[in-house]
Coordinates of C-alpha atoms in Angstrom, one line a residue:
M1186 CA 81.5 89.1 122.5
V1187 CA 82.3 85.9 120.6
T1188 CA 83.0 82.8 122.7
P1189 CA 85.3 79.9 121.8
P1190 CA 82.4 77.6 120.9
D1191 CA 81.5 80.0 118.1
L1192 CA 84.9 79.7 116.6
D1193 CA 84.8 75.9 117.0
G1194 CA 81.5 75.8 115.1
L1195 CA 82.9 78.1 112.4
L1196 CA 85.8 75.8 111.9
K1197 CA 83.6 72.8 111.7
R1198 CA 81.4 74.4 109.1
L1199 CA 84.5 75.2 107.0
E1200 CA 85.8 71.6 107.0
G1201 CA 85.9 70.3 103.5
K1202 CA 85.3 73.8 102.1
I1203 CA 88.6 75.4 102.9
P1204 CA 91.8 73.3 102.5
A1205 CA 93.2 72.3 105.9
H1206 CA 96.6 73.9 105.1
C1207 CA 94.8 77.2 104.6
I1208 CA 93.6 77.3 108.2
L1209 CA 96.0 78.2 111.0
T1210 CA 95.2 77.8 114.7
R1211 CA 98.4 77.0 116.5
A1212 CA 100.1 79.9 118.1
E1213 CA 103.4 79.3 116.4
D1214 CA 101.6 79.5 113.0
T1215 CA 99.4 82.5 113.8
R1216 CA 102.2 84.5 115.6
P1217 CA 103.4 86.1 112.3
Y1218 CA 100.0 87.7 111.9
E1219 CA 99.8 89.4 115.3
C1220 CA 100.5 92.8 113.9
D1221 CA 101.0 94.7 110.6
G1222 CA 103.9 97.2 110.1
L1223 CA 102.9 99.1 113.2
S1224 CA 104.3 96.7 115.8
L1225 CA 103.4 98.8 118.8
Y1226 CA 100.0 97.1 118.7
R1227 CA 99.9 93.3 118.8
E1228 CA 97.1 90.7 119.2
L1229 CA 97.5 87.0 118.6
P1230 CA 94.7 85.9 116.3
P1231 CA 92.9 82.7 117.4
V1232 CA 92.3 81.7 113.7
V1233 CA 94.1 82.7 110.5
I1234 CA 92.5 81.7 107.2
L1235 CA 94.3 82.0 103.9
P1236 CA 91.8 81.3 101.1
E1237 CA 93.1 80.4 97.7
D1238 CA 90.3 81.7 95.5
E1239 CA 87.2 84.0 95.6
S1240 CA 84.8 81.1 96.4
Q1241 CA 86.7 80.3 99.5
V1242 CA 86.6 84.0 100.6
I1243 CA 82.8 83.8 100.3
E1244 CA 82.7 80.6 102.4
V1245 CA 84.7 82.2 105.1
V1246 CA 82.6 85.4 105.2
Q1247 CA 79.3 83.5 105.2
A1248 CA 80.5 81.3 108.1
C1249 CA 81.7 84.4 110.1
K1250 CA 78.3 86.0 109.6
A1251 CA 76.5 82.8 110.6
F1252 CA 78.5 82.5 113.8
D1253 CA 78.7 86.2 114.5
V1254 CA 82.5 86.1 114.3
P1255 CA 84.5 89.3 113.6
I1256 CA 86.7 89.2 110.5
V1257 CA 89.8 91.2 109.8
P1258 CA 91.1 91.3 106.2
R1259 CA 94.8 91.5 105.7
G1260 CA 97.0 92.1 102.6
A1261 CA 100.8 91.8 102.8
G1262 CA 100.8 93.3 106.4
T1263 CA 103.0 96.3 105.5
G1264 CA 100.4 98.8 106.7
L1265 CA 101.5 101.3 109.3
S1266 CA 98.4 102.2 111.2
G1267 CA 97.3 98.9 112.8
G1268 CA 94.5 98.4 110.3
A1269 CA 95.3 94.7 110.1
T1270 CA 95.7 94.2 113.8
P1271 CA 93.7 90.9 114.6
H1272 CA 90.6 90.8 116.6
P1273 CA 91.1 88.8 119.8
R1274 CA 88.0 86.6 119.2
G1275 CA 87.8 86.7 115.4
V1276 CA 89.2 85.5 112.2
L1277 CA 92.1 87.1 110.4
L1278 CA 91.5 86.6 106.6
G1279 CA 94.7 87.0 104.5
V1280 CA 94.4 87.4 100.8
S1281 CA 98.0 86.8 99.9
K1282 CA 97.3 83.6 98.0
L1283 CA 95.0 85.4 95.6
N1284 CA 98.0 86.6 93.7
R1285 CA 97.3 86.2 90.0
I1286 CA 97.7 88.8 87.3
L1287 CA 94.7 87.9 85.2
E1288 CA 95.2 90.3 82.3
I1289 CA 97.5 93.0 81.0
N1290 CA 95.6 94.9 78.2
P1291 CA 97.9 97.3 76.3
E1292 CA 94.9 98.6 74.2
S1293 CA 92.9 99.8 77.2
A1294 CA 96.1 100.4 79.3
T1295 CA 94.7 98.4 82.2
A1296 CA 95.5 95.4 84.3
I1297 CA 93.2 93.0 86.1
V1298 CA 94.7 91.6 89.2
E1299 CA 93.8 89.7 92.4
P1300 CA 94.4 91.5 95.7
G1301 CA 97.5 89.5 96.7
V1302 CA 99.5 90.8 93.7
R1303 CA 102.4 92.9 94.8
N1304 CA 102.4 96.5 93.8
L1305 CA 105.7 96.3 91.9
A1306 CA 104.8 93.1 90.2
I1307 CA 102.1 94.9 88.2
S1308 CA 104.7 97.2 86.7
E1309 CA 107.1 94.4 86.1
A1310 CA 104.4 92.5 84.2
A1311 CA 103.4 95.5 82.2
A1312 CA 106.9 96.6 81.3
A1313 CA 106.9 94.2 78.3
V1314 CA 104.3 96.5 76.6
G1315 CA 105.8 99.7 77.7
L1316 CA 103.4 100.4 80.6
Y1317 CA 103.5 100.6 84.4
Y1318 CA 101.4 101.2 87.5
A1319 CA 102.0 104.6 88.9
P1320 CA 101.4 104.5 92.7
D1321 CA 104.6 103.4 94.3
P1322 CA 104.6 103.2 98.1
S1323 CA 108.0 102.8 99.7
S1324 CA 107.0 99.2 100.5
Q1325 CA 106.1 98.5 96.8
I1326 CA 108.4 95.5 96.6
A1327 CA 106.2 93.8 99.2
C1328 CA 102.9 95.5 99.6
S1329 CA 99.9 94.1 97.8
I1330 CA 97.2 95.9 95.7
G1331 CA 94.4 94.7 98.0
G1332 CA 96.1 96.5 101.0
N1333 CA 96.8 99.5 98.8
I1334 CA 93.1 99.7 98.0
A1335 CA 92.2 99.4 101.7
E1336 CA 94.5 102.2 102.7
N1337 CA 94.4 104.3 99.6
S1338 CA 98.2 104.2 99.4
G1339 CA 100.3 106.7 97.6
G1340 CA 104.1 106.9 97.1
V1341 CA 106.8 109.3 95.9
H1342 CA 105.1 109.9 92.5
C1343 CA 101.6 110.5 93.8
L1344 CA 101.9 114.3 93.3
K1345 CA 101.6 114.0 89.6
Y1346 CA 100.0 110.6 89.2
G1347 CA 97.7 110.4 92.1
L1348 CA 96.9 108.0 94.9
T1349 CA 95.4 104.5 94.6
I1350 CA 91.9 106.0 94.3
H1351 CA 93.0 107.8 91.1
N1352 CA 94.4 104.6 89.5
V1353 CA 91.8 102.0 90.2
L1354 CA 88.9 101.7 87.8
R1355 CA 86.9 98.8 89.2
A1356 CA 86.9 96.6 92.3
R1357 CA 85.2 93.3 92.7
V1358 CA 84.2 92.9 96.3
V1359 CA 82.7 90.3 98.7
T1360 CA 80.3 91.9 101.1
M1361 CA 79.6 90.8 104.6
D1362 CA 76.5 88.9 103.2
G1363 CA 78.8 86.8 101.1
E1364 CA 77.6 88.4 97.9
I1365 CA 79.7 89.7 95.0
V1366 CA 79.3 93.3 94.0
E1367 CA 81.4 95.5 91.6
F1368 CA 82.2 99.1 92.2
G1369 CA 83.3 101.4 89.4
S1370 CA 83.8 100.6 85.7
E1371 CA 86.3 100.6 82.9
A1372 CA 84.1 103.1 81.2
P1373 CA 84.8 106.9 81.8
D1374 CA 81.7 107.0 84.0
S1375 CA 79.2 104.6 85.7
P1376 CA 75.7 105.2 86.8
G1377 CA 74.7 105.7 90.4
L1378 CA 76.7 106.9 93.4
D1379 CA 80.5 106.6 93.3
L1380 CA 80.8 103.8 95.8
L1381 CA 84.3 102.9 94.4
A1382 CA 85.6 106.1 96.0
A1383 CA 83.9 105.2 99.3
F1384 CA 85.4 101.7 99.2
I1385 CA 89.0 102.7 98.4
G1386 CA 90.5 103.7 101.7
S1387 CA 87.8 102.1 103.8
E1388 CA 90.4 99.9 105.6
G1389 CA 88.5 96.6 105.2
M1390 CA 85.4 97.9 107.0
L1391 CA 83.0 97.6 104.0
G1392 CA 84.0 94.5 102.2
I1393 CA 86.9 92.3 100.9
V1394 CA 88.3 93.0 97.5
T1395 CA 89.0 89.9 95.4
Q1396 CA 89.8 91.5 92.0
A1397 CA 90.7 95.0 90.8
T1398 CA 91.1 96.7 87.4
V1399 CA 93.9 99.3 87.6
K1400 CA 95.1 102.0 85.1
L1401 CA 98.5 101.6 83.5
I1402 CA 100.4 104.5 81.9
P1403 CA 103.2 104.6 79.4
V1404 CA 106.8 104.4 80.7
P1405 CA 108.1 108.0 80.2
A1406 CA 110.8 108.4 77.6
C1407 CA 113.0 110.3 80.0
A1408 CA 113.1 111.0 83.8
R1409 CA 115.7 113.0 85.8
V1410 CA 115.9 114.0 89.4
I1411 CA 117.2 117.3 91.0
M1412 CA 118.8 117.0 94.4
A1413 CA 118.5 120.5 95.8
S1414 CA 120.3 121.4 99.1
F1415 CA 119.1 124.1 101.4
P1416 CA 120.7 125.9 104.4
S1417 CA 117.4 125.7 106.4
V1418 CA 114.0 124.0 106.4
E1419 CA 112.4 127.4 105.9
A1420 CA 114.2 127.8 102.6
A1421 CA 113.3 124.3 101.5
G1422 CA 109.7 124.8 102.4
E1423 CA 109.6 128.1 100.4
A1424 CA 111.1 126.3 97.4
V1425 CA 108.3 123.6 97.6
A1426 CA 105.6 126.3 97.6
N1427 CA 107.2 128.2 94.8
V1428 CA 107.5 125.2 92.5
I1429 CA 103.8 124.5 92.8
A1430 CA 103.0 128.2 92.5
T1431 CA 104.8 128.4 89.1
G1432 CA 102.4 125.8 87.8
I1433 CA 105.0 123.0 87.6
V1434 CA 103.7 119.6 88.7
P1435 CA 106.8 117.4 89.2
A1436 CA 106.6 113.7 89.0
G1437 CA 107.8 113.6 92.6
L1438 CA 108.8 116.3 95.1
E1439 CA 110.2 114.9 98.4
M1440 CA 111.9 116.5 101.3
M1441 CA 114.4 115.1 103.9
D1442 CA 115.9 117.0 106.9
K1443 CA 119.5 116.7 108.0
R1444 CA 118.8 114.0 110.5
A1445 CA 117.1 111.9 107.9
T1446 CA 119.9 112.2 105.3
H1447 CA 122.5 111.4 107.9
M1448 CA 120.5 108.3 108.8
V1449 CA 120.0 107.1 105.2
E1450 CA 123.3 107.9 103.5
P1451 CA 125.5 105.3 105.3
F1452 CA 122.8 102.7 104.6
V1453 CA 122.3 103.4 100.8
N1454 CA 125.2 105.6 99.7
A1455 CA 122.7 107.7 97.7
G1456 CA 125.1 110.6 97.3
Y1457 CA 123.1 113.0 99.6
D1458 CA 124.5 116.3 100.7
L1459 CA 125.2 115.8 104.4
D1460 CA 125.9 119.5 105.0
A1461 CA 122.5 120.6 104.1
E1462 CA 119.8 121.3 106.7
A1463 CA 117.3 119.9 104.2
I1464 CA 117.3 118.4 100.7
L1465 CA 114.6 118.2 98.1
L1466 CA 114.4 115.4 95.5
C1467 CA 112.4 116.7 92.6
E1468 CA 111.7 114.5 89.5
S1469 CA 110.7 115.5 86.0
D1470 CA 109.5 113.0 83.5
G1471 CA 108.2 113.0 79.9
T1472 CA 109.9 113.6 76.6
L1473 CA 113.5 114.7 76.6
E1474 CA 112.5 118.2 75.6
E1475 CA 109.9 118.5 78.3
V1476 CA 112.3 117.2 81.0
E1477 CA 115.1 119.6 80.0
D1478 CA 112.7 122.6 80.1
E1479 CA 111.2 121.6 83.4
I1480 CA 114.5 120.9 85.0
Q1481 CA 115.8 124.3 83.9
R1482 CA 112.6 126.0 85.4
M1483 CA 112.8 124.1 88.7
N1484 CA 116.5 124.9 89.1
A1485 CA 115.7 128.6 88.7
V1486 CA 113.0 128.3 91.4
F1487 CA 115.4 126.5 93.8
S1488 CA 118.2 129.0 93.2
A1489 CA 115.8 131.9 93.9
A1490 CA 114.8 130.2 97.2
G1491 CA 118.4 130.0 98.3
A1492 CA 119.6 126.5 97.3
S1493 CA 123.2 126.0 98.3
R1494 CA 123.7 123.1 95.8
L1495 CA 121.9 121.7 92.8
Q1496 CA 122.7 118.3 91.4
V1497 CA 120.8 116.7 88.5
S1498 CA 121.0 113.0 87.9
T1499 CA 123.0 112.2 84.8
S1500 CA 122.0 108.6 84.4
E1501 CA 119.1 106.2 85.2
E1502 CA 121.4 104.5 87.7
E1503 CA 122.0 107.8 89.6
R1504 CA 118.3 108.7 89.4
L1505 CA 117.3 105.3 91.0
R1506 CA 120.1 105.8 93.6
F1507 CA 118.7 109.2 94.7
W1508 CA 115.2 107.6 95.1
A1509 CA 116.6 104.5 96.8
G1510 CA 117.8 106.7 99.7
R1511 CA 114.3 108.2 100.1
K1512 CA 112.5 104.8 99.8
N1513 CA 114.9 103.2 102.3
A1514 CA 114.5 105.8 105.0
F1515 CA 112.4 103.6 107.2
P1516 CA 114.7 100.6 107.3
A1517 CA 117.7 102.9 107.7
A1518 CA 116.1 104.1 110.9
G1519 CA 116.9 100.6 112.3
R1520 CA 120.6 101.4 112.1
V1521 CA 120.4 104.4 114.4
S1522 CA 117.6 103.5 116.8
P1523 CA 116.2 100.2 118.3
D1524 CA 112.7 101.3 117.5
Y1525 CA 110.9 103.9 115.4
Y1526 CA 107.4 105.1 115.0
C1527 CA 106.4 106.4 111.5
M1528 CA 103.7 109.0 111.6
D1529 CA 101.5 110.1 108.7
G1530 CA 99.7 113.4 108.5
T1531 CA 99.0 116.1 105.9
I1532 CA 99.3 119.9 106.1
P1533 CA 99.0 122.8 103.7
R1534 CA 102.3 123.3 102.0
R1535 CA 102.6 126.9 103.2
H1536 CA 103.0 125.6 106.8
L1537 CA 105.8 123.1 106.1
A1538 CA 108.6 125.1 107.8
Q1539 CA 106.4 126.1 110.8
V1540 CA 105.3 122.6 111.4
L1541 CA 108.8 121.1 111.1
N1542 CA 110.1 123.7 113.6
A1543 CA 107.3 122.8 115.9
I1544 CA 108.2 119.2 115.7
A1545 CA 111.8 120.2 116.6
D1546 CA 110.3 121.8 119.7
M1547 CA 108.4 118.6 120.5
E1548 CA 111.7 116.7 120.4
E1549 CA 112.8 118.7 123.4
E1550 CA 109.4 118.3 125.1
Y1551 CA 109.2 114.5 124.8
G1552 CA 113.0 113.9 125.0
L1553 CA 113.0 111.9 121.7
R1554 CA 114.7 112.4 118.3
C1555 CA 112.7 112.7 115.1
A1556 CA 113.8 112.4 111.5
N1557 CA 111.6 114.0 108.9
V1558 CA 111.2 112.5 105.4
F1559 CA 108.0 113.1 103.4
H1560 CA 106.0 113.9 100.3
A1561 CA 106.6 117.7 100.4
G1562 CA 104.7 118.3 97.1
D1563 CA 101.4 117.5 98.7
G1564 CA 102.3 118.2 102.3
N1565 CA 102.1 114.6 103.4
L1566 CA 104.5 114.3 106.4
H1567 CA 106.2 111.1 107.6
P1568 CA 108.0 112.0 110.8
L1569 CA 110.1 109.1 112.2
I1570 CA 110.1 109.2 116.0
L1571 CA 113.1 107.3 117.2
F1572 CA 112.9 105.5 120.6
D1573 CA 113.9 102.4 122.6
A1574 CA 111.1 100.2 123.8
N1575 CA 113.4 98.8 126.4
I1576 CA 113.7 102.1 128.2
P1577 CA 110.8 102.7 130.7
D1578 CA 108.1 105.1 129.4
E1579 CA 109.7 105.7 126.0
V1580 CA 106.9 103.9 124.2
E1581 CA 104.4 106.1 126.0
R1582 CA 106.4 109.3 125.1
A1583 CA 106.6 108.2 121.5
E1584 CA 102.9 107.7 121.3
K1585 CA 102.2 111.1 122.9
F1586 CA 104.7 112.7 120.5
G1587 CA 103.0 111.1 117.6
A1588 CA 99.5 112.2 118.8
A1589 CA 100.8 115.8 119.2
I1590 CA 102.1 115.8 115.6
L1591 CA 98.8 114.6 114.3
E1592 CA 96.8 117.2 116.2
L1593 CA 99.1 119.9 115.1
C1594 CA 98.4 118.9 111.5
V1595 CA 94.7 119.4 112.2
E1596 CA 95.3 122.7 113.9
V1597 CA 97.0 124.2 110.8
G1598 CA 94.2 123.0 108.5
G1599 CA 95.5 119.6 107.6
T1600 CA 94.4 116.0 108.3
V1601 CA 95.5 113.1 110.5
T1602 CA 96.4 110.9 107.5
G1603 CA 97.7 111.1 104.0
E1604 CA 98.1 107.5 102.9
H1605 CA 98.6 105.2 105.9
G1606 CA 95.0 105.2 107.0
V1607 CA 93.6 105.5 110.6
G1608 CA 93.4 101.9 111.8
I1609 CA 94.0 101.7 115.6
E1610 CA 96.8 104.2 115.6
K1611 CA 94.8 107.4 114.9
I1612 CA 91.3 106.6 116.2
N1613 CA 91.6 109.1 119.0
Q1614 CA 92.7 111.9 116.7
M1615 CA 89.6 111.2 114.6
C1616 CA 87.8 112.7 117.6
V1617 CA 89.9 115.8 117.2
Q1618 CA 89.4 116.3 113.5
F1619 CA 85.7 115.4 113.0
S1620 CA 82.6 116.4 114.8
R1621 CA 80.3 113.8 116.3
Q1622 CA 77.8 114.4 113.5
E1623 CA 80.5 113.7 110.8
L1624 CA 81.6 110.5 112.6
D1625 CA 78.0 109.3 112.8
F1626 CA 77.8 109.8 109.0
F1627 CA 80.8 107.5 108.6
L1628 CA 79.3 105.0 110.9
A1629 CA 76.0 105.1 109.0
L1630 CA 77.9 104.2 105.8
K1631 CA 79.6 101.3 107.5
K1632 CA 76.3 100.0 108.8
G1633 CA 74.9 100.1 105.3
F1634 CA 77.5 97.6 104.2
D1635 CA 78.0 95.8 107.5
P1636 CA 74.9 96.1 109.8
H1637 CA 76.3 93.8 112.5
G1638 CA 79.8 95.4 112.6
L1639 CA 81.8 92.3 111.9
L1640 CA 84.2 93.7 109.3
N1641 CA 87.3 95.0 111.0
P1642 CA 85.5 96.2 114.1
E1643 CA 86.8 98.9 116.5
K1644 CA 88.9 100.5 113.8
V1645 CA 88.9 104.0 112.2
I1646 CA 85.5 105.3 113.5
P1647 CA 85.6 106.2 117.2
T1648 CA 82.6 105.7 119.4
L1649 CA 81.0 108.5 121.3
A1650 CA 82.4 107.1 124.6
R1651 CA 85.9 107.0 123.2
C1652 CA 85.7 110.6 122.1
A1653 CA 84.3 111.7 125.4
E1654 CA 87.0 109.9 127.3
Y1655 CA 89.8 111.2 125.0
G1656 CA 88.4 114.7 125.4
R1657 CA 88.7 114.5 129.2
M1658 CA 92.2 113.1 128.9
H1659 CA 93.4 115.7 126.4
V1660 CA 93.2 119.0 128.1
H1661 CA 96.1 121.5 127.8
A1662 CA 95.2 123.7 130.8
G1663 CA 93.0 125.7 128.4
Q1664 CA 96.0 126.7 126.3
L1665 CA 96.2 126.3 122.5
R1666 CA 99.3 124.4 121.4
F1667 CA 101.7 126.4 119.2
P1668 CA 99.7 129.6 119.3
D1669 CA 102.1 131.3 116.8
I1670 CA 100.8 129.1 113.9
P1671 CA 97.9 130.7 112.0
R1672 CA 94.5 128.9 112.2
F1673 CA 92.0 128.7 109.4

């Protein structure tokens, strides 16, 4: 473990190399960095350093290595898995001041940006040349591209346009040795192993990104959204599967259950059907002719699946209003509950209705409400568990509820994350999804980049001891949970 003298020596080494105003050590200054968007886990960082350029990032990393001090990279702090939770004896390194857009190139349809650039700012800057950056997390107005790379973020349009990993061409990275390496290329292919794919989604465990080249795509000539209402989650789930089965790939295909729409509508006034048990938001984009054809085909699928109401946006303002309700589901939860816990797991689409019904059973088991709002097109669930931290044992029940949802995702052939990452939140469930041999492979990759384990330690990859302990704690009397759900 690191002792205070190590931090004191580190700070002394950085004197004159990092501006004094970029180093925070007083509790009142470091308190805003004690957690990311997952506020269930908090740790007051002893030191926060906010470098202003790449050379300062290198100085900090080299000093941390010299004094054996853990280092936790942080973007905008909007992550929802505790990936940026500080280390109690380490440095929290924020990249928010590296926030320049270095180039917008319409000829190559790319942008070169620093990690502190906000996701939405890229599209705003590229709009002048008719381009935009496709991944659009709900937090895109605040989240930064560095954090998006760390977590492999998605968004409501990821079904058609992909996650961060599909939209980043190159990353410039500071390793734990303080060296600069570049992964990927602006060319269609680059020699050697695809380390860019390993780096994106590595949650700050392999290096610190200081620059990225991202893909831009043309702003579509037309975009319209169908709001389809269904009398049951089973019917909505069938509609989702049938849309994909017909070969249609919508720009976005989102689902919200009745509790979610009732939670959101008073907050946003999106025009949602409050009588429906579930609604789908399905977007088509492209040329006017393409959109009209696709809307007609999707409406036919929804009608065949039993849709009780179909409404198509008639203006850009209405389209944005439909999406505003979906994207504001998380803050809307604050109107109906003192606290909420946003989960993130992915399942095969064919199990959507079964899993949602199982979550409804869990509400009874744990005595807590849950609103479901998620990326239905790719099976990425975001259940919002509503609780009150002031009531004894509700935090514990919320955590157990969340763990049960994640493990159910694994049981039906899914995974414990879709776009939020693992961080601290899901480290136990990594023991459920992966074998020890697989986890050891992950650990070997990390050691290749970070032999001393200083980059974001104790996150993502569980130790053998943790898995053994969790296995002992997690016994269901020899009974398989939800035995009616098919296993594969």
